[in-house]
Amino acid sequence: MKILGIETSCDDTAVGIVEDGRNIISNIVFSQADMHSEFGGIIPEVASREHIVKIIPGINKALNEARMNLNDIDAVSVTYGPGLAGSLLIGVNTAKSMAIASGLPFIGINHIEGHIYATCLEDIELKEKPGFPIISLVVSGGHTDLILMKGHGDFQIIARSRDDAAGEVFDKVARVLGLGFPGGPEIQKISESGNLLDPAFPRPKVKNSMDFSFSGLKTSVVRRAESMGVYPKKDDNDVDQKIADIAKSFQEAIVDTIVKNTINAVKRFKAKGLIIGGGVASNQLLRNVFKKESPIELLIPRPSLCTDNGAMIASAAYFRLKNNLTYQWDLDVYPSLRIDSN
Ligand code: KG4
Ligand code: ZN
């Protein structure tokens, strides 16, 4: 079964075609990062206008690369939430029109569910191996969620961030340090030439809860940047090493916090597998530390499948269709959709 997946929840116009939930036939991503970097963050109106321009070329490119036309496709799937309303609308309306016009099944997918199923694109069958329950950590620009998955389509959020999402913190810290957008890859790159600061940044914990909180860490980074003369920005070459040191120490602190919290959840729920997904899961340090620390089978898609893409939506749709968990034509966009309300 070949499913076309459309993803326009944020600032990437993405279309993928996947066979049987695991085999990527094509996966096109038109990034808007350059457009938004000018403003240091995503401007929703700019994002949705760009989706309008790119969505049809994206679909055509995905079909061309797959050497297919719409007659070869068995179903159309799309992200319907969570995300930016204007951006989601472009994907949902395009997918619906395509599915109605070509008489194909239409499957709405939760974006977070897509990040979880990106793992299956590494040729993994979750039910057989590692088997349920699975703990999934989705760390992206909008989410830091720990999800207990007891079966396909059976999700329970067991912890979230009480304030900023992990990717948002990477982006904000990068802005304070005068680095580009998105901040995660910039922080990872500059950290390579940094040294760990003493004292280290705090590893924030929420009392009696598995929830995350990053606002204390963020404030601590801003204060240190001020005291080291890095922020507000100075046009001075000798701040470069200080920026690298702060970036490396911040990355170390946030990764440590995320990994510890996640491993605690794995032990508490006696999970058989641990999935990591979302843009921040492409961070090399996070991947390395999880590989070292995970007490159970660890499943992390390659970095290009951790950031937003259409193939992950098509994969999630395959397992929904297989388990009769599909939607009606009146499905609308749902900007604040939760994964446990599907
Ligand atoms: O999943 P994603 O592509 O889009 C959302 O659904 O939000 O995640 C984007 C986020 C951004 O905040 C970006 O800074 C972060 O993922 N990110 C990274 C890295 N690559 C992307 N964070 C840390 N290290 C990276 N290498
Ligand atoms: Zn995402």
Tab-separated table of C-alpha atoms and ligand atoms in Angstrom:
chain	number	residue	atom	x	y	z
A	1	MET	CA	0.000	0.000	0.000
A	2	LYS	CA	1.415	3.382	-1.064
A	3	ILE	CA	0.415	6.426	0.989
A	4	LEU	CA	1.159	10.068	0.233
A	5	GLY	CA	1.784	12.158	3.374
A	6	ILE	CA	1.551	15.958	3.571
A	7	GLU	CA	3.044	17.988	6.416
A	8	THR	CA	2.546	21.773	6.680
A	9	SER	CA	2.039	22.287	10.423
A	10	CYS	CA	4.868	24.765	10.875
A	11	ASP	CA	7.506	26.166	8.498
A	12	ASP	CA	8.338	23.186	6.265
A	13	THR	CA	6.271	22.262	3.217
A	14	ALA	CA	6.822	18.508	3.099
A	15	VAL	CA	5.449	15.646	1.003
A	16	GLY	CA	6.459	11.996	1.255
A	17	ILE	CA	5.375	8.740	-0.357
A	18	VAL	CA	5.782	5.569	1.719
A	19	GLU	CA	5.036	1.934	0.956
A	20	ASP	CA	3.581	-0.255	3.721
A	21	GLY	CA	4.458	2.265	6.446
A	22	ARG	CA	8.183	1.553	6.290
A	23	ASN	CA	9.667	1.956	2.838
A	24	ILE	CA	10.313	5.574	1.770
A	25	ILE	CA	9.779	6.030	-1.961
A	26	SER	CA	10.235	9.809	-1.931
A	27	ASN	CA	10.431	12.491	0.748
A	28	ILE	CA	10.507	16.157	-0.306
A	29	VAL	CA	11.034	18.973	2.200
A	30	PHE	CA	10.927	22.643	1.172
A	31	SER	CA	12.342	24.476	4.185
A	32	GLN	CA	11.421	28.086	4.945
A	33	ALA	CA	14.267	28.491	7.450
A	34	ASP	CA	16.107	31.152	5.390
A	35	MET	CA	12.940	33.202	5.097
A	36	HIS	CA	12.278	33.168	8.852
A	37	SER	CA	15.922	33.532	9.962
A	38	GLU	CA	15.712	37.207	9.030
A	39	PHE	CA	13.201	37.645	11.906
A	40	GLY	CA	14.863	35.180	14.323
A	41	GLY	CA	11.676	33.064	14.482
A	42	ILE	CA	8.659	31.865	12.532
A	43	ILE	CA	6.169	34.466	11.291
A	44	PRO	CA	2.863	32.522	10.902
A	45	GLU	CA	1.481	34.671	8.093
A	46	VAL	CA	4.701	34.330	6.074
A	47	ALA	CA	4.689	30.542	6.701
A	48	SER	CA	1.151	29.961	5.437
A	49	ARG	CA	1.667	32.113	2.327
A	50	GLU	CA	4.800	30.152	1.473
A	51	HIS	CA	2.948	26.826	1.946
A	52	ILE	CA	0.430	28.002	-0.687
A	53	VAL	CA	3.284	28.618	-3.119
A	54	LYS	CA	5.116	25.343	-2.406
A	55	ILE	CA	2.464	22.702	-1.785
A	56	ILE	CA	1.605	21.777	-5.392
A	57	PRO	CA	5.263	21.821	-6.563
A	58	GLY	CA	6.045	19.638	-3.498
A	59	ILE	CA	3.367	17.065	-4.413
A	60	ASN	CA	4.500	17.017	-8.053
A	61	LYS	CA	8.152	16.609	-7.061
A	62	ALA	CA	7.349	13.757	-4.645
A	63	LEU	CA	5.345	11.955	-7.370
A	64	ASN	CA	8.042	12.595	-10.006
A	65	GLU	CA	10.862	11.308	-7.807
A	66	ALA	CA	8.783	8.229	-7.058
A	67	ARG	CA	8.089	7.865	-10.823
A	68	MET	CA	4.375	7.706	-10.009
A	69	ASN	CA	1.156	9.531	-10.692
A	70	LEU	CA	-1.938	9.797	-8.480
A	71	ASN	CA	-3.304	6.505	-9.876
A	72	ASP	CA	-0.449	4.686	-8.125
A	73	ILE	CA	-1.375	6.128	-4.703
A	74	ASP	CA	-3.705	4.199	-2.348
A	75	ALA	CA	-4.458	6.892	0.273
A	76	VAL	CA	-3.758	10.547	1.099
A	77	SER	CA	-2.741	11.580	4.621
A	78	VAL	CA	-2.073	14.948	6.219
A	79	THR	CA	-1.157	16.577	9.539
A	80	TYR	CA	-4.283	18.243	10.991
A	81	GLY	CA	-2.743	19.380	14.311
A	82	PRO	CA	-1.090	20.526	16.485
A	83	GLY	CA	0.505	23.476	14.718
A	84	LEU	CA	-0.147	26.898	13.215
A	85	ALA	CA	-3.771	27.186	12.061
A	86	GLY	CA	-2.999	28.983	8.795
A	87	SER	CA	-0.233	26.512	7.911
A	88	LEU	CA	-2.300	23.420	8.783
A	89	LEU	CA	-5.177	24.695	6.628
A	90	ILE	CA	-3.096	24.644	3.453
A	91	GLY	CA	-2.112	20.998	3.942
A	92	VAL	CA	-5.546	19.783	5.066
A	93	ASN	CA	-7.468	21.501	2.264
A	94	THR	CA	-5.011	20.315	-0.380
A	95	ALA	CA	-5.075	16.724	0.909
A	96	LYS	CA	-8.875	16.658	1.117
A	97	SER	CA	-9.280	18.040	-2.406
A	98	MET	CA	-6.815	15.489	-3.786
A	99	ALA	CA	-8.458	12.584	-1.987
A	100	ILE	CA	-12.015	13.577	-3.000
A	101	ALA	CA	-11.042	14.232	-6.623
A	102	SER	CA	-9.238	10.897	-6.952
A	103	GLY	CA	-11.602	8.809	-4.811
A	104	LEU	CA	-8.897	7.871	-2.289
A	105	PRO	CA	-9.170	7.326	1.489
A	106	PHE	CA	-8.259	10.448	3.504
A	107	ILE	CA	-6.379	10.104	6.794
A	108	GLY	CA	-5.774	12.957	9.277
A	109	ILE	CA	-2.668	12.516	11.423
A	110	ASN	CA	-1.492	14.103	14.666
A	111	HIS	CA	1.936	15.701	14.063
A	112	ILE	CA	3.382	14.202	17.270
A	113	GLU	CA	2.187	10.758	16.211
A	114	GLY	CA	4.070	11.343	12.952
A	115	HIS	CA	7.298	12.033	14.863
A	116	ILE	CA	6.833	8.740	16.737
A	117	TYR	CA	6.198	6.731	13.558
A	118	ALA	CA	9.282	8.198	11.852
A	119	THR	CA	10.991	5.289	13.656
A	120	CYS	CA	9.127	2.780	11.471
A	121	LEU	CA	10.836	4.317	8.424
A	122	GLU	CA	14.007	2.649	9.753
A	123	ASP	CA	12.282	-0.666	8.969
A	124	ILE	CA	10.965	-1.263	12.459
A	125	GLU	CA	7.695	-3.054	13.312
A	126	LEU	CA	6.777	-1.684	16.736
A	127	LYS	CA	4.329	-4.429	17.704
A	128	GLU	CA	6.716	-7.344	17.175
A	129	LYS	CA	9.887	-5.590	18.165
A	130	PRO	CA	10.491	-4.023	20.665
A	131	GLY	CA	6.808	-4.660	21.628
A	132	PHE	CA	4.512	-2.482	23.765
A	133	PRO	CA	4.562	-0.566	26.076
A	134	ILE	CA	6.890	1.930	24.470
A	135	ILE	CA	7.918	5.296	25.890
A	136	SER	CA	8.270	8.015	23.252
A	137	LEU	CA	10.025	11.290	23.819
A	138	VAL	CA	9.048	13.923	21.258
A	139	VAL	CA	11.311	16.955	21.493
A	140	SER	CA	10.611	19.617	18.889
A	141	GLY	CA	10.121	23.346	18.465
A	142	GLY	CA	6.649	23.158	19.996
A	143	HIS	CA	6.758	20.055	22.214
A	144	THR	CA	8.617	18.224	24.920
A	145	ASP	CA	6.300	15.299	25.544
A	146	LEU	CA	6.830	11.908	27.146
A	147	ILE	CA	4.211	9.545	25.764
A	148	LEU	CA	3.273	6.060	26.907
A	149	MET	CA	2.241	3.978	23.919
A	150	LYS	CA	0.412	0.737	24.728
A	151	GLY	CA	-0.502	-0.129	21.119
A	152	HIS	CA	-1.024	1.461	17.707
A	153	GLY	CA	-3.171	4.563	18.235
A	154	ASP	CA	-3.133	4.127	22.036
A	155	PHE	CA	-1.267	7.084	23.537
A	156	GLN	CA	-1.094	8.658	26.988
A	157	ILE	CA	0.896	11.810	27.773
A	158	ILE	CA	2.810	11.151	30.992
A	159	ALA	CA	4.913	14.338	31.083
A	160	ARG	CA	5.261	17.630	29.215
A	161	SER	CA	7.189	20.852	29.509
A	162	ARG	CA	5.611	23.267	31.976
A	163	ASP	CA	7.048	26.204	30.032
A	164	ASP	CA	9.102	26.344	26.806
A	165	ALA	CA	9.570	23.333	24.530
A	166	ALA	CA	13.154	22.036	24.250
A	167	GLY	CA	13.585	23.249	20.642
A	168	GLU	CA	12.188	26.639	21.588
A	169	VAL	CA	14.859	26.923	24.303
A	170	PHE	CA	17.598	26.032	21.779
A	171	ASP	CA	16.197	28.723	19.448
A	172	LYS	CA	15.959	31.378	22.193
A	173	VAL	CA	19.443	30.682	23.578
A	174	ALA	CA	20.848	30.865	20.033
A	175	ARG	CA	19.207	34.268	19.616
A	176	VAL	CA	20.749	35.550	22.871
A	177	LEU	CA	24.150	34.290	21.674
A	178	GLY	CA	23.718	36.043	18.318
A	179	LEU	CA	23.551	32.755	16.352
A	180	GLY	CA	21.224	31.967	13.431
A	181	PHE	CA	17.768	30.348	13.208
A	182	PRO	CA	16.866	27.542	13.778
A	183	GLY	CA	19.054	27.606	16.854
A	184	GLY	CA	19.524	23.875	17.516
A	185	PRO	CA	21.914	23.092	14.651
A	186	GLU	CA	23.818	26.372	15.290
A	187	ILE	CA	24.321	25.545	18.966
A	188	GLN	CA	25.427	22.015	18.104
A	189	LYS	CA	27.972	23.345	15.587
A	190	ILE	CA	29.526	26.082	17.722
A	191	SER	CA	29.666	23.779	20.778
A	192	GLU	CA	32.376	21.762	19.025
A	193	SER	CA	34.866	24.541	19.724
A	194	GLY	CA	33.605	25.275	23.253
A	195	ASN	CA	34.777	24.297	26.753
A	196	LEU	CA	32.485	23.486	29.664
A	197	LEU	CA	32.021	26.389	32.076
A	198	ASP	CA	32.489	26.124	35.810
A	199	PRO	CA	30.053	26.392	37.553
A	200	ALA	CA	27.812	24.378	35.228
A	201	PHE	CA	24.258	25.452	34.358
A	202	PRO	CA	21.440	24.077	36.554
A	203	ARG	CA	19.569	20.868	35.656
A	204	PRO	CA	16.002	21.971	36.454
A	205	LYS	CA	13.547	19.487	37.995
A	206	VAL	CA	9.828	19.754	38.742
A	207	LYS	CA	9.082	18.531	42.264
A	208	ASN	CA	7.020	15.320	42.509
A	209	SER	CA	6.434	15.211	38.764
A	210	MET	CA	8.020	13.842	35.599
A	211	ASP	CA	7.279	17.139	33.806
A	212	PHE	CA	10.059	19.240	32.308
A	213	SER	CA	10.760	22.901	32.993
A	214	PHE	CA	13.407	24.876	31.129
A	215	SER	CA	12.704	28.485	32.098
A	216	GLY	CA	15.239	28.415	34.982
A	217	LEU	CA	17.949	27.117	32.660
A	218	LYS	CA	17.098	29.740	30.035
A	219	THR	CA	17.275	32.579	32.563
A	220	SER	CA	20.560	31.235	33.886
A	221	VAL	CA	22.042	31.256	30.360
A	222	VAL	CA	20.896	34.853	29.774
A	223	ARG	CA	22.404	36.015	33.096
A	224	ARG	CA	25.734	34.262	32.311
A	225	ALA	CA	25.792	35.773	28.804
A	226	GLU	CA	25.301	39.203	30.377
A	227	SER	CA	27.984	38.707	33.008
A	228	MET	CA	30.472	37.389	30.412
A	229	GLY	CA	29.862	40.439	28.182
A	230	VAL	CA	28.295	38.450	25.329
A	231	TYR	CA	24.752	39.809	25.608
A	232	PRO	CA	23.628	42.387	24.542
A	233	LYS	CA	25.631	41.635	21.385
A	234	LYS	CA	29.085	43.198	20.940
A	235	ASP	CA	30.986	43.436	17.658
A	236	ASP	CA	34.117	42.116	19.209
A	237	ASN	CA	36.117	39.073	18.074
A	238	ASP	CA	37.172	37.944	21.518
A	239	VAL	CA	33.561	37.064	22.474
A	240	ASP	CA	33.555	34.120	20.006
A	241	GLN	CA	35.169	31.686	22.444
A	242	LYS	CA	32.809	32.784	25.229
A	243	ILE	CA	29.809	32.163	22.969
A	244	ALA	CA	31.082	28.674	22.171
A	245	ASP	CA	31.640	27.940	25.876
A	246	ILE	CA	28.131	29.068	26.850
A	247	ALA	CA	26.588	27.100	23.948
A	248	LYS	CA	28.425	23.896	24.881
A	249	SER	CA	27.558	24.220	28.584
A	250	PHE	CA	23.892	24.932	27.775
A	251	GLN	CA	23.701	21.948	25.394
A	252	GLU	CA	25.233	19.699	28.060
A	253	ALA	CA	22.709	20.876	30.692
A	254	ILE	CA	19.578	20.529	28.558
A	255	VAL	CA	20.606	17.106	27.206
A	256	ASP	CA	21.393	15.867	30.707
A	257	THR	CA	17.993	17.067	31.974
A	258	ILE	CA	16.061	15.486	29.085
A	259	VAL	CA	17.883	12.134	29.269
A	260	LYS	CA	17.589	11.725	33.071
A	261	ASN	CA	13.871	12.490	33.098
A	262	THR	CA	13.211	10.125	30.205
A	263	ILE	CA	15.177	7.209	31.674
A	264	ASN	CA	13.242	7.621	34.948
A	265	ALA	CA	9.979	7.303	33.000
A	266	VAL	CA	11.256	4.217	31.159
A	267	LYS	CA	12.013	2.496	34.467
A	268	ARG	CA	8.766	3.578	36.112
A	269	PHE	CA	6.557	2.247	33.294
A	270	LYS	CA	8.682	-0.854	32.600
A	271	ALA	CA	8.827	0.060	28.919
A	272	LYS	CA	10.178	-2.416	26.358
A	273	GLY	CA	11.355	0.236	23.929
A	274	LEU	CA	12.298	3.905	23.883
A	275	ILE	CA	11.571	6.072	20.816
A	276	ILE	CA	13.105	9.535	20.455
A	277	GLY	CA	11.716	11.879	17.802
A	278	GLY	CA	11.236	15.522	16.807
A	279	GLY	CA	13.763	18.073	15.548
A	280	VAL	CA	15.840	18.161	18.758
A	281	ALA	CA	16.344	14.370	18.428
A	282	SER	CA	18.696	15.142	15.554
A	283	ASN	CA	21.090	16.661	18.117
A	284	GLN	CA	24.290	14.586	18.139
A	285	LEU	CA	25.001	14.916	21.865
A	286	LEU	CA	21.420	13.919	22.760
A	287	ARG	CA	21.694	10.850	20.505
A	288	ASN	CA	25.075	9.846	21.966
A	289	VAL	CA	24.013	10.228	25.586
A	290	PHE	CA	20.785	8.277	25.010
A	291	LYS	CA	22.768	5.495	23.292
A	292	LYS	CA	25.018	5.304	26.337
A	293	GLU	CA	22.331	5.570	29.015
A	294	SER	CA	19.230	3.769	27.725
A	295	PRO	CA	18.613	0.550	29.671
A	296	ILE	CA	16.245	-0.764	26.954
A	297	GLU	CA	16.104	-0.918	23.162
A	298	LEU	CA	16.558	2.599	21.785
A	299	LEU	CA	14.931	3.649	18.513
A	300	ILE	CA	16.018	6.975	16.993
A	301	PRO	CA	15.403	7.728	13.329
A	302	ARG	CA	18.269	9.198	11.288
A	303	PRO	CA	18.517	13.009	11.815
A	304	SER	CA	16.746	13.911	8.534
A	305	LEU	CA	13.687	11.920	9.686
A	306	CYS	CA	13.647	13.573	13.141
A	307	THR	CA	12.875	17.013	11.708
A	308	ASP	CA	9.502	17.606	10.041
A	309	ASN	CA	8.843	15.551	6.901
A	310	GLY	CA	5.934	14.007	4.960
A	311	ALA	CA	7.101	10.374	5.100
A	312	MET	CA	6.526	10.214	8.883
A	313	ILE	CA	2.897	11.284	8.327
A	314	ALA	CA	2.415	8.630	5.632
A	315	SER	CA	3.907	5.986	7.937
A	316	ALA	CA	1.578	6.893	10.831
A	317	ALA	CA	-1.346	6.838	8.363
A	318	TYR	CA	-0.500	3.297	7.224
A	319	PHE	CA	-0.772	1.961	10.780
A	320	ARG	CA	-4.015	3.919	11.371
A	321	LEU	CA	-5.532	2.523	8.190
A	322	LYS	CA	-4.397	-1.010	9.073
A	323	ASN	CA	-6.034	-0.683	12.490
A	324	ASN	CA	-9.231	0.980	11.172
A	325	LEU	CA	-8.461	4.236	12.954
A	326	THR	CA	-9.303	6.706	10.188
A	327	TYR	CA	-11.283	9.943	9.940
A	328	GLN	CA	-14.293	11.476	8.219
A	329	TRP	CA	-14.372	14.128	5.526
A	330	ASP	CA	-15.488	16.803	7.998
A	331	LEU	CA	-12.104	16.660	9.771
A	332	ASP	CA	-10.890	20.207	10.406
A	333	VAL	CA	-7.546	21.662	11.464
A	334	TYR	CA	-6.934	21.439	15.222
A	335	PRO	CA	-4.049	23.742	16.274
A	336	SER	CA	-3.970	22.553	19.918
A	337	LEU	CA	-4.638	18.855	19.223
A	338	ARG	CA	-3.387	16.440	21.933
A	339	ILE	CA	-2.119	12.998	21.045
A	340	ASP	CA	-4.275	11.367	23.724
A	341	SER	CA	-7.501	12.849	22.328
A	342	ASN	CA	-7.214	11.256	18.860
B	1	KG4	O1	10.230	18.786	14.728
B	1	KG4	P1	10.730	20.051	14.156
B	1	KG4	O2	11.444	19.994	12.820
B	1	KG4	O3	9.572	21.100	13.995
B	1	KG4	C1	8.566	21.217	14.989
B	1	KG4	O4	7.634	20.386	14.974
B	1	KG4	O5	8.738	22.129	15.834
B	1	KG4	O6	11.681	20.721	15.259
B	1	KG4	C2	12.278	21.976	15.064
B	1	KG4	C3	13.147	22.270	16.282
B	1	KG4	C4	13.760	23.667	16.263
B	1	KG4	O7	13.504	24.291	17.508
B	1	KG4	C5	15.253	23.411	16.064
B	1	KG4	O8	16.090	24.366	16.685
B	1	KG4	C6	15.407	22.034	16.695
B	1	KG4	O9	14.244	21.343	16.353
B	1	KG4	N1	16.587	21.328	16.181
B	1	KG4	C7	17.658	21.004	16.943
B	1	KG4	C8	18.620	20.420	16.070
B	1	KG4	N2	18.073	20.395	14.811
B	1	KG4	C9	16.830	20.951	14.898
B	1	KG4	N3	17.896	21.175	18.254
B	1	KG4	C10	19.086	20.764	18.739
B	1	KG4	N4	20.058	20.210	17.964
B	1	KG4	C11	19.874	20.022	16.637
B	1	KG4	N5	20.831	19.482	15.902
B	2	ZN	ZN	7.746	18.543	14.331
